[in-house]
Short mmCIF file of C-alpha atoms in Angstrom, two decimals:
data_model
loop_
_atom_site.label_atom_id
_atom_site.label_comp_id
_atom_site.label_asym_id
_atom_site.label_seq_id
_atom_site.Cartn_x
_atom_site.Cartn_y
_atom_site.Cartn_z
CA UNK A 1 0.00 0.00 0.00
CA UNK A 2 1.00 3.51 -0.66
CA UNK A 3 1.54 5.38 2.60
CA UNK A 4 0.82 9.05 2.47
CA UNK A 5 3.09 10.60 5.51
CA UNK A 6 1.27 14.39 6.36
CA UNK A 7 2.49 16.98 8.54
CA UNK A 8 2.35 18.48 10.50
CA UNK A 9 -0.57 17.12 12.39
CA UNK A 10 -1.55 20.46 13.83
CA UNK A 11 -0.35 23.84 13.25
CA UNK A 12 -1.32 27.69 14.45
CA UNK A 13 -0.81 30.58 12.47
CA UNK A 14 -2.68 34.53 12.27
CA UNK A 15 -4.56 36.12 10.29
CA UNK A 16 -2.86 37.20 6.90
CA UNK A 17 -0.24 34.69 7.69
CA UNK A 18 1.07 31.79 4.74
CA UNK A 19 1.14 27.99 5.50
CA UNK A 20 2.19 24.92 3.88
CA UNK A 21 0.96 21.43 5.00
CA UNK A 22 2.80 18.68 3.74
CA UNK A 23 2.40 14.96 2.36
CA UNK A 24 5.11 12.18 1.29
CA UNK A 25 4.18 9.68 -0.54
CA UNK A 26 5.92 6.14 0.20
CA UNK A 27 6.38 5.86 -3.78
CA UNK A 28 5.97 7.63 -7.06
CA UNK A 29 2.18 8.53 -7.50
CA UNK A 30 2.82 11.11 -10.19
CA UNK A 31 0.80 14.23 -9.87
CA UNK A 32 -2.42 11.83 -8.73
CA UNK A 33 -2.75 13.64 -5.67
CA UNK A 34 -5.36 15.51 -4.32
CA UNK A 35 -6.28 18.33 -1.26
CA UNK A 36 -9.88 18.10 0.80
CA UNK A 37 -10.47 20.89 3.70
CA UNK A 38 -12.82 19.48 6.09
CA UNK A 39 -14.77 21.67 8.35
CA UNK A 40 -16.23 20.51 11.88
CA UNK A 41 -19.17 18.28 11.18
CA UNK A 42 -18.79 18.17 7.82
CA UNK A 43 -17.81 16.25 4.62
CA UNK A 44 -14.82 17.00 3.24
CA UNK A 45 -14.50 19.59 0.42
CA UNK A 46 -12.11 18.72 -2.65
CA UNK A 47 -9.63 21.73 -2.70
CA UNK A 48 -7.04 20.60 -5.14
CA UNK A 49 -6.57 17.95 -7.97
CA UNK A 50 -4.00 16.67 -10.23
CA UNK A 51 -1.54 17.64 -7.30
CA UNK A 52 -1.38 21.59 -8.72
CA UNK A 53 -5.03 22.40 -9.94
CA UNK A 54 -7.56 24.02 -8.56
CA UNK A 55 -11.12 22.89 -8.17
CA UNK A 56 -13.57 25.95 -9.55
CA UNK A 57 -14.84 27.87 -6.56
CA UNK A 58 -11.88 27.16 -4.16
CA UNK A 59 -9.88 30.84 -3.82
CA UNK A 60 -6.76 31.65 -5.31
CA UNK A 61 -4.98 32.04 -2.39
CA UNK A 62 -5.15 28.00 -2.13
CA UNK A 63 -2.01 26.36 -4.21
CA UNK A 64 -0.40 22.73 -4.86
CA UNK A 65 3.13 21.96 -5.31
CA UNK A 66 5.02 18.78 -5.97
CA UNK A 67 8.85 17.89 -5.43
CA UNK A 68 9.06 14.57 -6.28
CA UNK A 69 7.38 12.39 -4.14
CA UNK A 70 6.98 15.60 -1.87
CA UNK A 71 3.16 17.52 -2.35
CA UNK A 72 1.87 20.50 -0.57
CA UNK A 73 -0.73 22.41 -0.19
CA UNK A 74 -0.34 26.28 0.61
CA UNK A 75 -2.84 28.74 1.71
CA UNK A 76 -1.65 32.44 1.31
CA UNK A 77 -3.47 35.35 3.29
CA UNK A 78 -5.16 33.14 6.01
CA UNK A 79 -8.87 33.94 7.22
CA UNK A 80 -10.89 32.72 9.46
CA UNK A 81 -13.25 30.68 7.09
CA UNK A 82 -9.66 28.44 6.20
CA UNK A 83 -9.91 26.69 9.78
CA UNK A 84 -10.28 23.19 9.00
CA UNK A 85 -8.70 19.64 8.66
CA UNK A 86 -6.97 19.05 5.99
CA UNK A 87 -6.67 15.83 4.17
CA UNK A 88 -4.07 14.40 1.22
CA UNK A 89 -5.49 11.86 -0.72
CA UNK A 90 -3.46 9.63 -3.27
CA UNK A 91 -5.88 8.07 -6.55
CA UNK A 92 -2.61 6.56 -8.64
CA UNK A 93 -3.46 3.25 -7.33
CA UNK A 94 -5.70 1.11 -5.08
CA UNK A 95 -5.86 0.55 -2.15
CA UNK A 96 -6.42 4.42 -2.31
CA UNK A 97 -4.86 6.00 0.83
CA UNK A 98 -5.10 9.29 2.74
CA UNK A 99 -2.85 11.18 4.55
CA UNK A 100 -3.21 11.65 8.60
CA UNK A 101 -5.00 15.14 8.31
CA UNK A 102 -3.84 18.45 9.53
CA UNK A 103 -5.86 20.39 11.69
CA UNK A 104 -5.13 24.11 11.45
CA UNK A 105 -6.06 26.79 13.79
CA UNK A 106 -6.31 30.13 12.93
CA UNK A 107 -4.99 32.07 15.78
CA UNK B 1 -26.49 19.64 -9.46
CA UNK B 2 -24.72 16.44 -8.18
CA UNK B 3 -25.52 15.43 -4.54
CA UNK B 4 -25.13 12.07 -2.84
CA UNK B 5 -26.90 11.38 0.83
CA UNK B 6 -26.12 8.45 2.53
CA UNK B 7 -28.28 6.36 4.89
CA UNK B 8 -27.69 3.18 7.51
CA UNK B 9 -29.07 2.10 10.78
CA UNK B 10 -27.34 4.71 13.32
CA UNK B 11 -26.34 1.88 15.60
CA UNK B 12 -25.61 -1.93 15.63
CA UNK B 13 -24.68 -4.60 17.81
CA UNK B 14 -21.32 -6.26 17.28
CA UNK B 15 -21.46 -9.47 14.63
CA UNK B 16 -24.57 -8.19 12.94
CA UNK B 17 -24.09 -6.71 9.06
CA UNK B 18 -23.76 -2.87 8.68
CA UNK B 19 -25.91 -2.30 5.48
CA UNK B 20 -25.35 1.61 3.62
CA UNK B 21 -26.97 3.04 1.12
CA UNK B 22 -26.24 5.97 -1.16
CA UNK B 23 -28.84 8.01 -2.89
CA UNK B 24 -27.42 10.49 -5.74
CA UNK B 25 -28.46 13.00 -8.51
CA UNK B 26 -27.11 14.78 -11.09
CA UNK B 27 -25.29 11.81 -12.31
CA UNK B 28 -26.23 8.05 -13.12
CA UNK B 29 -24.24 5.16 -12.37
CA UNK B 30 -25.06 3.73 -15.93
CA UNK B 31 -23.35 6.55 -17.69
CA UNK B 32 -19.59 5.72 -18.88
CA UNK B 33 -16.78 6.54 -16.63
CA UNK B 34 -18.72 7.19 -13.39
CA UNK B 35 -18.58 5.55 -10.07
CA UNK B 36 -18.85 6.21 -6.31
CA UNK B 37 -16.76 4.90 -3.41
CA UNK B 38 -17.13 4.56 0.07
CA UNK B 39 -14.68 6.02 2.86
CA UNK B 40 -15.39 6.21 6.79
CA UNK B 41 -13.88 8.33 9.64
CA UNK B 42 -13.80 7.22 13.01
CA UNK B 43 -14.39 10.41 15.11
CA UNK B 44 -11.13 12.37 15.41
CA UNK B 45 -9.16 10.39 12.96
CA UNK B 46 -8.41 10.01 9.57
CA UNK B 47 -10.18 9.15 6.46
CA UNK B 48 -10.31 5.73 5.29
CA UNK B 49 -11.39 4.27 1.91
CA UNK B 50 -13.27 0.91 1.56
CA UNK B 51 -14.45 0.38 -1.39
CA UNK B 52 -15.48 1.77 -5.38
CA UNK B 53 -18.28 0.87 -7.76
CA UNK B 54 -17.79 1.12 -11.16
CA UNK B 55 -20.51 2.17 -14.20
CA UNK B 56 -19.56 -1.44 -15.81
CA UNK B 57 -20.14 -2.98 -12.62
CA UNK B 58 -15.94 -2.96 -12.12
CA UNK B 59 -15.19 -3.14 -8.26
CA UNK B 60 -12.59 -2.14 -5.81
CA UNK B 61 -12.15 -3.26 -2.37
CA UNK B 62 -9.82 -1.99 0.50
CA UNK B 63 -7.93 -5.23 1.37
CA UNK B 64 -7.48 -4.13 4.89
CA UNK B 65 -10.93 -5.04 5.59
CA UNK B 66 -10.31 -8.60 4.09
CA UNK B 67 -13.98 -10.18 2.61
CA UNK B 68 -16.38 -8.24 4.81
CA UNK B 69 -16.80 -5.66 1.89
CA UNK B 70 -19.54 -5.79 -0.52
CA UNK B 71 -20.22 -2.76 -3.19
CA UNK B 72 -23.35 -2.82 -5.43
CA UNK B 73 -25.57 -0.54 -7.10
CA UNK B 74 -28.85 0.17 -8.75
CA UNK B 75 -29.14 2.22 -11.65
CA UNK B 76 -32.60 2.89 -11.79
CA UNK B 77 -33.12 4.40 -8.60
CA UNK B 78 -29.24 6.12 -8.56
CA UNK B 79 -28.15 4.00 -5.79
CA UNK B 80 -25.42 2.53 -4.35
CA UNK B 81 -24.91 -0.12 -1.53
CA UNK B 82 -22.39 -1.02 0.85
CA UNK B 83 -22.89 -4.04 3.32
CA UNK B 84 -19.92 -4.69 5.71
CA UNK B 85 -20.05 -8.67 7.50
CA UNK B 86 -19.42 -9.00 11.12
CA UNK B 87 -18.52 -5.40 12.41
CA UNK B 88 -17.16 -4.70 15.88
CA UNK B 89 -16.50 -1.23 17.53
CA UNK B 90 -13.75 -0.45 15.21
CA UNK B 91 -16.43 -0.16 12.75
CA UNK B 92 -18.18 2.66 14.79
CA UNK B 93 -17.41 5.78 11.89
CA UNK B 94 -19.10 8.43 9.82
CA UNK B 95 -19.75 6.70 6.36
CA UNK B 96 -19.62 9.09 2.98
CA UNK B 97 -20.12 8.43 -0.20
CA UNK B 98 -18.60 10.20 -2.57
CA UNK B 99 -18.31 10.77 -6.60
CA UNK B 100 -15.66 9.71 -8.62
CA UNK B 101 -14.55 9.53 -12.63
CA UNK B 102 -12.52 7.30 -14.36
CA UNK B 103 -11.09 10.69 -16.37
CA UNK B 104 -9.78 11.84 -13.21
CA UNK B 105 -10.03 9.36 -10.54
CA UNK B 106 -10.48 11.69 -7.11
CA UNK B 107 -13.19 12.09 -5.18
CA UNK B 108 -15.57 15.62 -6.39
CA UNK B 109 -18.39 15.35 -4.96
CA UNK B 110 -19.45 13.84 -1.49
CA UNK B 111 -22.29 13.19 0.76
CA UNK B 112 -22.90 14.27 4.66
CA UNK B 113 -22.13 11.47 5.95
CA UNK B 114 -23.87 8.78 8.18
CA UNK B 115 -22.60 7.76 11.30
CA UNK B 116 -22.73 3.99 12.38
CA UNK B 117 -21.90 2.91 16.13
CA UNK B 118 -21.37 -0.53 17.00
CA UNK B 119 -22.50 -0.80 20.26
CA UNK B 120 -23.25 -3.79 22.14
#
């Protein structure tokens, strides 16, 4: 199975501040990588796809990167509303595995 | 519009078979290249994926969870089913279903989610 190692697990940052969550993935999964922001109570919300592109509707300030076998998700300008868990996913092959979730605060 | 809503028996006693089901719109199970999949959450944890259903009937199973899986649909009423054998409290989770495409593989579109407790 393809392990998908997040982090951090939790993280605080401000208002107007930048933060990147990361994922590794235990072998090559090309760019078949995707970003869901989970709220309290709710399902999660597909963010990013293809490891760099944005889902229509999700702001700008959201971004995906890839190194390698090294993805991550940044969100520029931090509000309030971008509270959440968020979740890596990996779709190059089954079983189809998730990351561990990061749970950001916004301070 | 696509939505999904999924729907189970809120709470079951250990042994006994945890049967979901998955209502949808805006898409049909019969039409090439769809499919919907099945992933739980245990409350405060991660996300876990059990299973995908295919438009040509093609299925997927999570191997962690051995032979207890079963995935089915019905096209004419835009459902899909998922019955898991013999669950224990490990099994206690929120249950989504959730969209997928063979042209891009991910997950777009999900339900609410139902939660299950196994509860003896």
């Amino acid at each position: 199975d393809i392990q998908m190692t997040q982090s951090p697990s939790s993280m605080s940052a401000s208002l107007g501040d930048t933060v990147t969550i990361n994922c590794l993935a235990s072998q090559d999964i090309g760019n078949y990588l995707s970003w869901y922001q989970q709220k309290p109570g709710k399902s999660p919300k597909l963010m990013i796809y293809g490891a760099t592109n944005l889902e229509d509707g999700v702001p700008s300030r959201f971004s995906g990167s890839r190194s390698g076998s090294d993805y991550s998700l940044t969100i520029n300008s931090l509000g309030y509303d971008d509270e959440g868990i968020y979740h890596c996913h990996q779709y190059y092959e089954y079983p189809l595995t998730f990351g561990s979730g990061t749970k950001l605060e916004i301070k | 519009q696509v939505t999904l809503k999924e729907s189970g028996p809120g709470i079951l006693q250990p042994s006994q078979t945890l049967s979901l089901t998955c209502t949808f719109s805006g898409f049909s199970l019969s039409t090439y290249g769809m499919g919907v999949g099945w992933i739980r959450q245990p409350s405060g944890k991660g996300l876990e994926w059990l299973a995908n259903i295919w438009w040509d009937d093609d299925k997927y199973y999570n191997p962690s969870l051995k032979n207890r899986l079963t995935i089915s649909k019905d096209t004419s009423n835009n459902q899909a089913f998922l019955k898991i054998t013999n669950v224990d409290t490990a099994d206690t989770a929120t249950y989504y279903c959730a969209r997928i495409e063979s042209g891009s593989y991910y997950f777009d579109y999900w339900g609410q989610g139902v939660m299950v407790t196994v509860s003896s």
